[in-house]
XYZ file of C-alpha atoms in Angstrom:
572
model
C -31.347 -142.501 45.155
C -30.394 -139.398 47.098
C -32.597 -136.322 45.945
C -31.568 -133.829 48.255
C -28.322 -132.703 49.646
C -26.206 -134.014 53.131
C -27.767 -131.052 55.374
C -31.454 -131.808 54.703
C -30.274 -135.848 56.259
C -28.397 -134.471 58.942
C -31.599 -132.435 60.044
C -33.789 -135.424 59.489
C -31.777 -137.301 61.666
C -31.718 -134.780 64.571
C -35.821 -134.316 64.535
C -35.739 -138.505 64.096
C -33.310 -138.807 67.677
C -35.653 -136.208 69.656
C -39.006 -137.566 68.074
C -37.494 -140.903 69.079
C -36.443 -139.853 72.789
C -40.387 -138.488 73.654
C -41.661 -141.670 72.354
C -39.532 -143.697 74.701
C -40.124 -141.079 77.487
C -43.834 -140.983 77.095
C -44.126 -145.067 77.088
C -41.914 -144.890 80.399
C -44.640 -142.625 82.013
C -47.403 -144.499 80.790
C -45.975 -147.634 82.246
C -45.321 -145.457 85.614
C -48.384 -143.912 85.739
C -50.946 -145.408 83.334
C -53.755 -143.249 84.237
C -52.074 -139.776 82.578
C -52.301 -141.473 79.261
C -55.437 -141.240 77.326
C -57.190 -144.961 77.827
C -57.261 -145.791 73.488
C -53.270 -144.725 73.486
C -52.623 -147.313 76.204
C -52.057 -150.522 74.278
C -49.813 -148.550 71.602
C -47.233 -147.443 74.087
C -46.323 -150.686 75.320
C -42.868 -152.023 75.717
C -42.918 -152.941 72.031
C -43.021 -149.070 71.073
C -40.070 -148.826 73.759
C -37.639 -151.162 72.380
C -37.809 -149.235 68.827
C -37.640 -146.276 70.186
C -34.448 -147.126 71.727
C -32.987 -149.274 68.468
C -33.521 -145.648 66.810
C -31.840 -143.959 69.535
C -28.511 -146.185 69.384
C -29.238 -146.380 65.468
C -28.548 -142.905 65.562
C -26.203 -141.572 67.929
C -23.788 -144.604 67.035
C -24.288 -146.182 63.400
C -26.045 -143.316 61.939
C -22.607 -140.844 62.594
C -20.132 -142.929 62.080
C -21.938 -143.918 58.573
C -22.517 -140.286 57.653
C -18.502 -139.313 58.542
C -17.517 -142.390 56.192
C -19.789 -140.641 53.456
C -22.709 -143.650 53.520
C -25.556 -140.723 54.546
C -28.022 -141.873 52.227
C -28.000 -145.367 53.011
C -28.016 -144.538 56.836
C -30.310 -142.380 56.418
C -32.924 -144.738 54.711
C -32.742 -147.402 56.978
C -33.268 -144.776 59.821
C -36.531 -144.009 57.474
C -37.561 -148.117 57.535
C -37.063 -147.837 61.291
C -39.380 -145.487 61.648
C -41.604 -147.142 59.303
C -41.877 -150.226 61.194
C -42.750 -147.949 64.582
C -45.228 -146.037 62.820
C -46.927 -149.164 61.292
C -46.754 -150.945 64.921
C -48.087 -147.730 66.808
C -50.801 -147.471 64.417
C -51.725 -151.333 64.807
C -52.173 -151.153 68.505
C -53.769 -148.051 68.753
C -57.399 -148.996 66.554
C -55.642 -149.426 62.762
C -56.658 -146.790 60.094
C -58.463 -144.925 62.533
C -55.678 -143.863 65.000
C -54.299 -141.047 65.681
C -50.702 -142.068 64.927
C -51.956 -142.100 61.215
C -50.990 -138.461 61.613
C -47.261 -139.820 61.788
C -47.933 -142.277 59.142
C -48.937 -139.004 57.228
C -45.475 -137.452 57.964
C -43.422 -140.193 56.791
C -45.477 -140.506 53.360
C -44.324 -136.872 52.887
C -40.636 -137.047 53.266
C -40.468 -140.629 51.659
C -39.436 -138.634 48.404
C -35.895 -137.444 50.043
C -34.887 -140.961 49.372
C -36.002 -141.215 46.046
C -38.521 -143.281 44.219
C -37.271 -146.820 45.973
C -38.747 -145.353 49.254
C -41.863 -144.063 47.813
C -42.546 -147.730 46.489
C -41.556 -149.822 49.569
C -43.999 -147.077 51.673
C -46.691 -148.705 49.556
C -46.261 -151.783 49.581
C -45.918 -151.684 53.107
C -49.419 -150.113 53.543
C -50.963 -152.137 51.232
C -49.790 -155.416 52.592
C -50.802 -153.801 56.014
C -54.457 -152.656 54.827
C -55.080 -156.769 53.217
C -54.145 -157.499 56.528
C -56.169 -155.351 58.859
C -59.373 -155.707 56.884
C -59.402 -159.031 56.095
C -61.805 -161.269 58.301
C -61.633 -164.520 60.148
C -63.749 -166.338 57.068
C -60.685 -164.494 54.384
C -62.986 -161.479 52.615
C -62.154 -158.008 53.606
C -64.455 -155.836 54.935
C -63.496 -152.358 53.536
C -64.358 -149.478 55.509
C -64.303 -145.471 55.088
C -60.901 -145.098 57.333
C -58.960 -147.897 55.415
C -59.773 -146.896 51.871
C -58.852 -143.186 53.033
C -55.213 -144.357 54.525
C -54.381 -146.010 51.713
C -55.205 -144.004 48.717
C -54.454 -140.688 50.587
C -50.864 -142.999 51.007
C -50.486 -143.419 47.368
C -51.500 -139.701 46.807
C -48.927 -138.278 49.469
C -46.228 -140.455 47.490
C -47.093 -139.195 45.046
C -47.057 -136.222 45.763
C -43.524 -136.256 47.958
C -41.868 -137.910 44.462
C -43.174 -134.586 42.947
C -41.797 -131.805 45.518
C -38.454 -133.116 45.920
C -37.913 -134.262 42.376
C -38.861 -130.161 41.580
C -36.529 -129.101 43.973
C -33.570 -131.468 43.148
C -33.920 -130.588 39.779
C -34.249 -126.521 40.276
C -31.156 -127.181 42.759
C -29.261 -129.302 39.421
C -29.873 -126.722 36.931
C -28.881 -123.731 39.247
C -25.504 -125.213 39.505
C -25.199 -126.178 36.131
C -26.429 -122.450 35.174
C -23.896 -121.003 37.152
C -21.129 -123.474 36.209
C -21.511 -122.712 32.518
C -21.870 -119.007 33.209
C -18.936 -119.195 34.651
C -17.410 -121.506 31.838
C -18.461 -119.457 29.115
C -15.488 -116.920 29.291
C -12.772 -118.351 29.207
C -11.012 -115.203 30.233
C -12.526 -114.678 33.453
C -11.998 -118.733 34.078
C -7.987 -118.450 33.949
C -7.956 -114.977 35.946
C -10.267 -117.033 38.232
C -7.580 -119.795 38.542
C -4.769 -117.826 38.146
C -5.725 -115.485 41.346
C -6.451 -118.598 43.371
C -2.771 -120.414 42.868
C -0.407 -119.608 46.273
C 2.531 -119.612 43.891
C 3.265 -116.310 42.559
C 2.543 -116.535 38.662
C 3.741 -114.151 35.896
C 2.848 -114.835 32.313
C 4.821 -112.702 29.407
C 4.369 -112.339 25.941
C 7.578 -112.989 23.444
C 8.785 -109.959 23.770
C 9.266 -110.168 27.878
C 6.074 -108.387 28.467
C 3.875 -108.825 31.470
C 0.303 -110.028 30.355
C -0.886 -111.570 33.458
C 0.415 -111.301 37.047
C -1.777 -113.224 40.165
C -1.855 -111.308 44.094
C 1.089 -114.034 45.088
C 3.863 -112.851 42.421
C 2.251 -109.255 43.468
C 3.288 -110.267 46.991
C 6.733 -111.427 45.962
C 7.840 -108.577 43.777
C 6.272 -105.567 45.776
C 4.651 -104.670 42.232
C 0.781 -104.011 41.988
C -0.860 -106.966 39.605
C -2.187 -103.881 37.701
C 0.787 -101.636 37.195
C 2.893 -104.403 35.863
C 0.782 -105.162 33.157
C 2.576 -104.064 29.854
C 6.118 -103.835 31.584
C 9.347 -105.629 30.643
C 9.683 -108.664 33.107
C 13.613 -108.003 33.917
C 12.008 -104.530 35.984
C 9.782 -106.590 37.563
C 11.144 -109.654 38.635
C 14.655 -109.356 39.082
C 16.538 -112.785 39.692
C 20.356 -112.588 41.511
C 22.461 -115.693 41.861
C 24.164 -116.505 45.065
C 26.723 -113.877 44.859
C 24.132 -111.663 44.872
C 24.961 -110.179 41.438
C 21.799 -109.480 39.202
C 21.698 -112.252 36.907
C 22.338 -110.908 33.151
C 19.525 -111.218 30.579
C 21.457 -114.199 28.204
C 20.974 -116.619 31.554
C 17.705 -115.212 33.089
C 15.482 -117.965 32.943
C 12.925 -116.427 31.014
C 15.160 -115.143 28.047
C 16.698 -118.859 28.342
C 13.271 -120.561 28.186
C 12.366 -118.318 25.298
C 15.901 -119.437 22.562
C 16.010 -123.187 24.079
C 12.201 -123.645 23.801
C 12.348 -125.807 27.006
C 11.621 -125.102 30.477
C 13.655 -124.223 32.991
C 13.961 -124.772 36.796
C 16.273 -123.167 39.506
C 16.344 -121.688 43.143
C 17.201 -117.563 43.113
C 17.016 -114.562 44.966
C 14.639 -112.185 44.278
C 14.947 -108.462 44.702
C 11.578 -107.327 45.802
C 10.587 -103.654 44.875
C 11.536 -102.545 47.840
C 15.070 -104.320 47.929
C 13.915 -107.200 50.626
C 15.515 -110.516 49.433
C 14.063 -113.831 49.433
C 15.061 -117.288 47.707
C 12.384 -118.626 45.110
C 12.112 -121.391 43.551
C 11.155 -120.780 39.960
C 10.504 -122.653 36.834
C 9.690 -121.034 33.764
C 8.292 -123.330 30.938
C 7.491 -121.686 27.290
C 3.776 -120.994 26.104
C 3.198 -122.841 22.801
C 1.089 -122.043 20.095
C -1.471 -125.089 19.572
C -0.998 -124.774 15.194
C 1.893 -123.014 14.814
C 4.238 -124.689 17.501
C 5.646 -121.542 18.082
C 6.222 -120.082 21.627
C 4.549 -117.150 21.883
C 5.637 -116.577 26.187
C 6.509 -117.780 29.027
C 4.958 -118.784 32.484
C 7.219 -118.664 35.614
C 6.080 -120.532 38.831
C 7.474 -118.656 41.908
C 7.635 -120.373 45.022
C 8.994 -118.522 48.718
C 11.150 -120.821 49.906
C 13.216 -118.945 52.628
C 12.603 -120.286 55.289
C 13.829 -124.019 53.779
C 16.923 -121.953 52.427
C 17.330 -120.482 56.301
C 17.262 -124.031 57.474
C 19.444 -125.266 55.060
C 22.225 -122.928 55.583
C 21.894 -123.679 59.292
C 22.558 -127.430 58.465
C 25.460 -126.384 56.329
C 27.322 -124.113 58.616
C 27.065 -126.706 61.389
C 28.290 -129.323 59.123
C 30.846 -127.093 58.031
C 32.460 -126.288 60.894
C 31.955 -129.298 62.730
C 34.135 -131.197 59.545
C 36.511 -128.255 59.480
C 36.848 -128.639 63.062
C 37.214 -132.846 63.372
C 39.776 -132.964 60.757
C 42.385 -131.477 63.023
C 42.201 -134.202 65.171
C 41.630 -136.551 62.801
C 44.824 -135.667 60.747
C 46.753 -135.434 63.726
C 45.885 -139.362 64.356
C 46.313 -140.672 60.850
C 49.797 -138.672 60.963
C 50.947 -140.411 64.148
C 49.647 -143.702 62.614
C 51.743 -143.281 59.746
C 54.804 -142.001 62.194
C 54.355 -145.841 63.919
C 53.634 -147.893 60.822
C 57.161 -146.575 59.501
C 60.008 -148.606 59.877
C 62.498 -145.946 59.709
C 60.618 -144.328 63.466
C 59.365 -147.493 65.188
C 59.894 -150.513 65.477
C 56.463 -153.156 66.233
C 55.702 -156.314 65.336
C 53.407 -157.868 62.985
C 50.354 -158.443 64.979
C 50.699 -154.261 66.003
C 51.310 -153.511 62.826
C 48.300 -155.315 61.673
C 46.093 -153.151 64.439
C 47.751 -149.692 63.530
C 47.118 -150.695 59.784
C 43.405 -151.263 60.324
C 43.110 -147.738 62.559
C 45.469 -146.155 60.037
C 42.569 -147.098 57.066
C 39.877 -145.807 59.555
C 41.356 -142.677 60.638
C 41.531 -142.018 56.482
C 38.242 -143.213 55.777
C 37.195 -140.430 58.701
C 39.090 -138.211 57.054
C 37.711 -138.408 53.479
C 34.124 -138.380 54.875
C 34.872 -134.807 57.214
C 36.459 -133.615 53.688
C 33.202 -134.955 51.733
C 30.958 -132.858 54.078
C 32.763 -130.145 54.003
C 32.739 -130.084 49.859
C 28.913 -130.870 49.879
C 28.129 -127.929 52.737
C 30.050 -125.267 50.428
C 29.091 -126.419 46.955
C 25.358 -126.490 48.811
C 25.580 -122.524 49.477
C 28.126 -120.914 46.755
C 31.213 -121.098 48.821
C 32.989 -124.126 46.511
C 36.629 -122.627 45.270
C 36.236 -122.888 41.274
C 39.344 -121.113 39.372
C 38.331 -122.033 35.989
C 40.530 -121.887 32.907
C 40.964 -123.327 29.228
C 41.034 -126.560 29.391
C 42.003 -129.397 26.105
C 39.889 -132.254 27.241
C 41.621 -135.207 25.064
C 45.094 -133.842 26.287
C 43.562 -133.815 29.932
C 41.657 -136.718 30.324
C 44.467 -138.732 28.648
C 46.732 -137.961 31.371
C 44.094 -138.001 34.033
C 43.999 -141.747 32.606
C 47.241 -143.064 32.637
C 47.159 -141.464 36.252
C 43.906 -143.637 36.981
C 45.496 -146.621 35.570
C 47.608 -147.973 38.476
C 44.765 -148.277 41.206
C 42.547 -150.451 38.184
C 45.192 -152.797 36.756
C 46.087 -153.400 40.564
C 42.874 -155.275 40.931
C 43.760 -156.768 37.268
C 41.246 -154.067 35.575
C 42.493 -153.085 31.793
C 41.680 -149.420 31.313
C 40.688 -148.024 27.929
C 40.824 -144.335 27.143
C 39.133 -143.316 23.659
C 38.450 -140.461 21.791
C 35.354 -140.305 19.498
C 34.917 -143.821 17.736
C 39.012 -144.027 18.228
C 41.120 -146.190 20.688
C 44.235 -145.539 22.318
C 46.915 -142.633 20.940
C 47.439 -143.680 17.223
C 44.439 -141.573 16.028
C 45.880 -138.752 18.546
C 47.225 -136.421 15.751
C 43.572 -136.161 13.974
C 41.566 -135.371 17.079
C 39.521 -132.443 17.070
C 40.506 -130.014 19.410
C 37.351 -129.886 22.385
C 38.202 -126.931 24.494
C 35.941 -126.267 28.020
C 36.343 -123.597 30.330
C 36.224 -125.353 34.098
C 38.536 -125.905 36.784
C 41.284 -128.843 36.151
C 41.266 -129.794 39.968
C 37.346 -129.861 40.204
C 36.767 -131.457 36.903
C 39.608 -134.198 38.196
C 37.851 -134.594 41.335
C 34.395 -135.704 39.123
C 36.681 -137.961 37.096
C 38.314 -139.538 40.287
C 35.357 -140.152 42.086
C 33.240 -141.695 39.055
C 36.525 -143.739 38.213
C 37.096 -144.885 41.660
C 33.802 -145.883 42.297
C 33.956 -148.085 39.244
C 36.771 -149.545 40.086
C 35.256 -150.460 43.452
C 32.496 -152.564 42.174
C 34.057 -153.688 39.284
C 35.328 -157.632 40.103
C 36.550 -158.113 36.164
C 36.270 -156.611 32.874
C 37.505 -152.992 31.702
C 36.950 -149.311 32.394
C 36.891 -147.055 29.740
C 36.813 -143.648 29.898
C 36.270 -141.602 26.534
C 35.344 -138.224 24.792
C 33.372 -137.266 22.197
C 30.981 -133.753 21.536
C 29.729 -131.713 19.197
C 29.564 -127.959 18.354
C 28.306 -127.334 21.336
C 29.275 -129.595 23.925
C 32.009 -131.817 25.197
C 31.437 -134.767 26.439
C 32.721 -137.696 28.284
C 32.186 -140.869 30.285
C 33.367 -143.652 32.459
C 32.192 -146.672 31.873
C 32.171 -150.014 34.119
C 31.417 -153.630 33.060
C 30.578 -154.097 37.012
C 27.101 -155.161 38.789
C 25.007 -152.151 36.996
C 22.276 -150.318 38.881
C 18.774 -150.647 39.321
C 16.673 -148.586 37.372
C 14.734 -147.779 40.888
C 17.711 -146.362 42.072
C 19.401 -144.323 39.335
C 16.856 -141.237 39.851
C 18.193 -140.793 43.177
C 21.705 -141.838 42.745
C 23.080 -137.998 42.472
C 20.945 -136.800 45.745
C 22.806 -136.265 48.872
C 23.367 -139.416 51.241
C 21.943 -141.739 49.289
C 23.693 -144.821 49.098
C 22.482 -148.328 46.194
C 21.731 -150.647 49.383
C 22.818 -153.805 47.984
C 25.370 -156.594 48.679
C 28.566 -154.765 46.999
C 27.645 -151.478 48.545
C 27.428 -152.984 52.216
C 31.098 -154.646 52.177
C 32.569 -151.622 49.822
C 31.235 -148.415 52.152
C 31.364 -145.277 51.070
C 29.586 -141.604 52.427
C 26.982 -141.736 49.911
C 28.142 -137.725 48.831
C 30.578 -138.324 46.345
C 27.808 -138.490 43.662
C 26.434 -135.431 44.956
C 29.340 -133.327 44.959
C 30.406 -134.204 41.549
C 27.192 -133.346 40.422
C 27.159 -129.761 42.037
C 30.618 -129.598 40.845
C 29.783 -129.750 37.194
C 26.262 -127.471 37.784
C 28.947 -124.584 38.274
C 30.261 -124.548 34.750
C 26.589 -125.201 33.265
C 27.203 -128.915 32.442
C 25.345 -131.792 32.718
C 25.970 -135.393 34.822
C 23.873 -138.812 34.225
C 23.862 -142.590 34.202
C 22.691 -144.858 32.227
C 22.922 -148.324 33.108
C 21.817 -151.846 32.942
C 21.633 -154.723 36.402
C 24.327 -157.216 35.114
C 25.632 -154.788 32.006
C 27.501 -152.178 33.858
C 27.454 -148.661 34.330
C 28.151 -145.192 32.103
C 28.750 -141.956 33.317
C 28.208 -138.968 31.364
C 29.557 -135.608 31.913
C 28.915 -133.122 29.324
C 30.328 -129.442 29.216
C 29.984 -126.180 27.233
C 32.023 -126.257 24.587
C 34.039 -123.658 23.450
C 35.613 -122.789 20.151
C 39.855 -122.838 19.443
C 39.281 -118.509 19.090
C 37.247 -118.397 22.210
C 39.824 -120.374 23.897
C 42.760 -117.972 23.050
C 41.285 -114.751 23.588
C 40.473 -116.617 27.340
C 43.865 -117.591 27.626
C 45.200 -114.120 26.700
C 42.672 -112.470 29.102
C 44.343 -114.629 31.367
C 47.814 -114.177 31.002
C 47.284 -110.316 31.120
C 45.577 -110.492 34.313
C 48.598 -112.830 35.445
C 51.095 -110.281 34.620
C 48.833 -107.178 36.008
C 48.681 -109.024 39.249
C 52.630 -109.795 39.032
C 53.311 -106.214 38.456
């Protein structure tokens, strides 16, 4: 039982190793040169003494620190502590018993046999009681006590004693300090959250309901170029001012913590923060909502701030290269697949069918190429801002009706049957009583989502149907493709929508793909504040969901109208 802390071993040790190193020294001169050693020390220092010298020298400088790095000090230390028991006891022996003058050693070890608790204390004991029946028992079996004996061992059993008492004192006055301090410490509960609070890298900023700032740690001080004490009171929007990638000051109905504080649910992005002294950086925030414990209500909000510059730095590097190395390759590459296509057509050239099958083969490979420069090119600008979004009123039943029957051929060519529904409806004879869902997106991005989900299923779908349908609510529109293919794993579908990251599996390895197409349709439908996931089943297929803001038939005019009279501003 350890009773006092790692230092006090480590020191024990260290006095152990050079109390260990004269012994062995001083029986190597006495063996050299006999006559400098006092005649009764003679026998003791024999080459007994020096083999346990040297057991505690390679005890220690090997077992003993590799035992105390692996977190075993105690232990090591104890058995260093029955080492030195057994020398003691053997010194002692050959050196006239309880009346030698390595009893003043024996006297040592009795006191610091309390550092290792009350387990030491006993086996010290027993040893010198075993040793005393020994020593003073005659060749006819009665002992013959004498003054010397009787003194070693009861002063043992007193010095025991004794030791148990010191270090039990002081390992208890050591416990209750701490515990004193801890619940000092405990006790205000104020001073405990400032205390954690300060100590958290991330810049922290807690606000009331109203947007005010309550609390503010040195990091979000650090951030924001605003003193921890002269925000205190202030509206957060002066403090902490959030711009999106345009660098246009986000307005207060999508600042996170205005949005944290009507939805009730946290909130996590990347932004640039203005500092007070107009420096920019690129955080990444979340802001979750402070709930009452009774009540339920929120009452604030805490926002996590995180400097992440230098990964947004490193990331834009990656994304111009890969920019302009795609928008560079697929020159080339276009001018190849167009030559292909010049020499696969009859009407220019004339080869025959073994060519044909060659140019057919590079023809598919120069457009695979293609599609994957194009791909990397979409994922570097939807990565930094740069994606091209002109969005507009869209009807989603009209749309994704004719997106559909423009889908159809490339599924029923690999005898797929291709469903299209709207709500708990099939096909166009419910058409005339479908509500009207109106989003506000780009037609050409939204149809590059579609196309890519669609073809995809179509891919790794051997038989069955695809269905794609629509559906919403007051709030949102929202609809799906869904698959009766393979299905995916439920290890992979939380990383299906990161970049490169492909389902390695049998259908995947003869299909191909660039493993982005997930990725982009995902940034794609972040831009109009919509949603993308999957839900599936291995051996039950695969659904897509993509949901959108929805907006109402007289929001959807005046846009249109807005529209048209910028169209005919422009025209003029």
């Amino acid at each position: 039982m350890q009773s006092v802390s790692d230092r006090w071993y480590i020191r024990y040790s260290r006095i152990s190793l050079a109390l260990a190193v004269a012994l062995a020294i001083t029986v190597i001169i006495g063996q050299i040169f006999p006559d400098v050693i006092i005649e009764g020390q003679r026998q003791a220092l024999s080459f007994l003494a020096l083999g346990l010298a040297i057991v505690q020298i390679l005890y220690i400088t090997i077992i003993f620190n590799r035992a105390a790095k692996s977190g075993n000090i105690w232990q090591s230390s104890f058995i260093l502590y029955l080492l030195q028991t057994i020398t003691a006891i053997s010194l002692i022996h050959t050196s006239g018993e309880f009346g030698s003058a390595y009893m003043t050693l024996w006297v040592i070890i009795a006191l610091i046999s309390g550092m290792f608790g009350v387990y030491a204390i006993v086996g010290m004991c027993f040893v010198i009681t075993l040793y005393f029946i020994l020593a003073t028992t005659g060749a006819d079996g009665i002992p013959t006590f004498d003054t010397p004996s009787l003194v070693g061992l009861v002063g043992t059993y007193i010095l025991g004693f004794l030791s148990y008492l010191i270090f039990k004192k002081y390992y208890d006055l050591k416990t209750n300090s701490q515990i004193t301090k801890l619940s000092g410490a405990l006790k205000n509960k104020q001073l405990q959250s400032e205390i954690l609070v300060q100590s958290i890298t991330d810049g922290v900023v807690v606000t009331d309901n109203e947007g005010s700032i309550t609390v503010m740690n040195s990091s979000a001080s650090k951030l924001t170029g605003w003193q921890t004490d002269e925000s205190q009171g202030i509206n957060v929007h002066n403090v902490v001012t959030f711009k999106n990638e345009q660098d246009e000051i986000i307005p207060n109905t999508n600042n996170p913590f205005d949005l944290v504080i009507t939805s009730k649910k946290p909130i996590s992005n990347t932004y640039k923060l203005e500092a007070r002294d107009k420096t920019i950086r690129s955080v990444s925030c979340v802001v979750s909502p402070i709930v009452a414990d009774k009540s339920n209500d929120i009452v604030g909000t805490v926002a996590v701030m995180r400097d992440v510059s230098t990964e947004k730095a490193e990331e834009q590097r990656r994304a111009d290269f890969i920019s302009t190395a795609s928008h560079e390759m697929r020159t080339p590459v276009a001018a190849i697949e167009g030559y292909l296509a010049l020499a696969l057509n009859d009407k220019v050239s004339k080869v025959d069918d073994k060519a044909r099958s060659y140019l057919e083969k590079a023809h598919s490979s120069t457009q695979h190429l293609g599609k994957l420069f194009q791909d990397l090119l979409t994922s570097a600008k939807a990565e930094d801002g740069r994606l091209v979004s002109r969005p507009s009123v869209m009807d989603m039943g009209l749309y994704l009706e004719q997106v559909a029957d423009s889908l159809r051929f490339s599924a029923e060519k690999k005898g797929l049957f291709v469903e299209y529904t709207i709500g708990t409806s099939s096909g166009a004879a419910n058409k005339v009583l479908t509500p009207l869902y109106y989003a506000y997106a780009d037609p050409d991005r939204v149809r590059e989502v579609i196309t890519n989900i669609f073809d995809n299923a179509v891919k790794y779908t051997d038989s069955g149907k695809i269905s794609i349908g629509l559906t919403g609510n007051d709030d949102v529109v929202q609809f799906f493709v869904k698959d009766t293919g393979p299905g995916i794993s439920k290890e992979d579908i939380p990383h299906l929508f990161q970049k490169f990251y492909r389902v390695d599996n049998t259908n995947t390895r003869t299909v191909g793909g660039t493993g982005l197409g997930l990725f982009i349709c995902k940034k794609i439908i972040e831009i109009y504040n919509g949603r993308i996931w999957v839900e599936s089943e291995v051996g039950k297929g695969s659904t897509f969901y993509i949901n959108l803001p929805r907006i109402s038939s007289q929001k959807a005019r005046d846009l249109q109208n807005n529209n048209a009279s910028s169209s005919t501003i422009n025209h003029s």
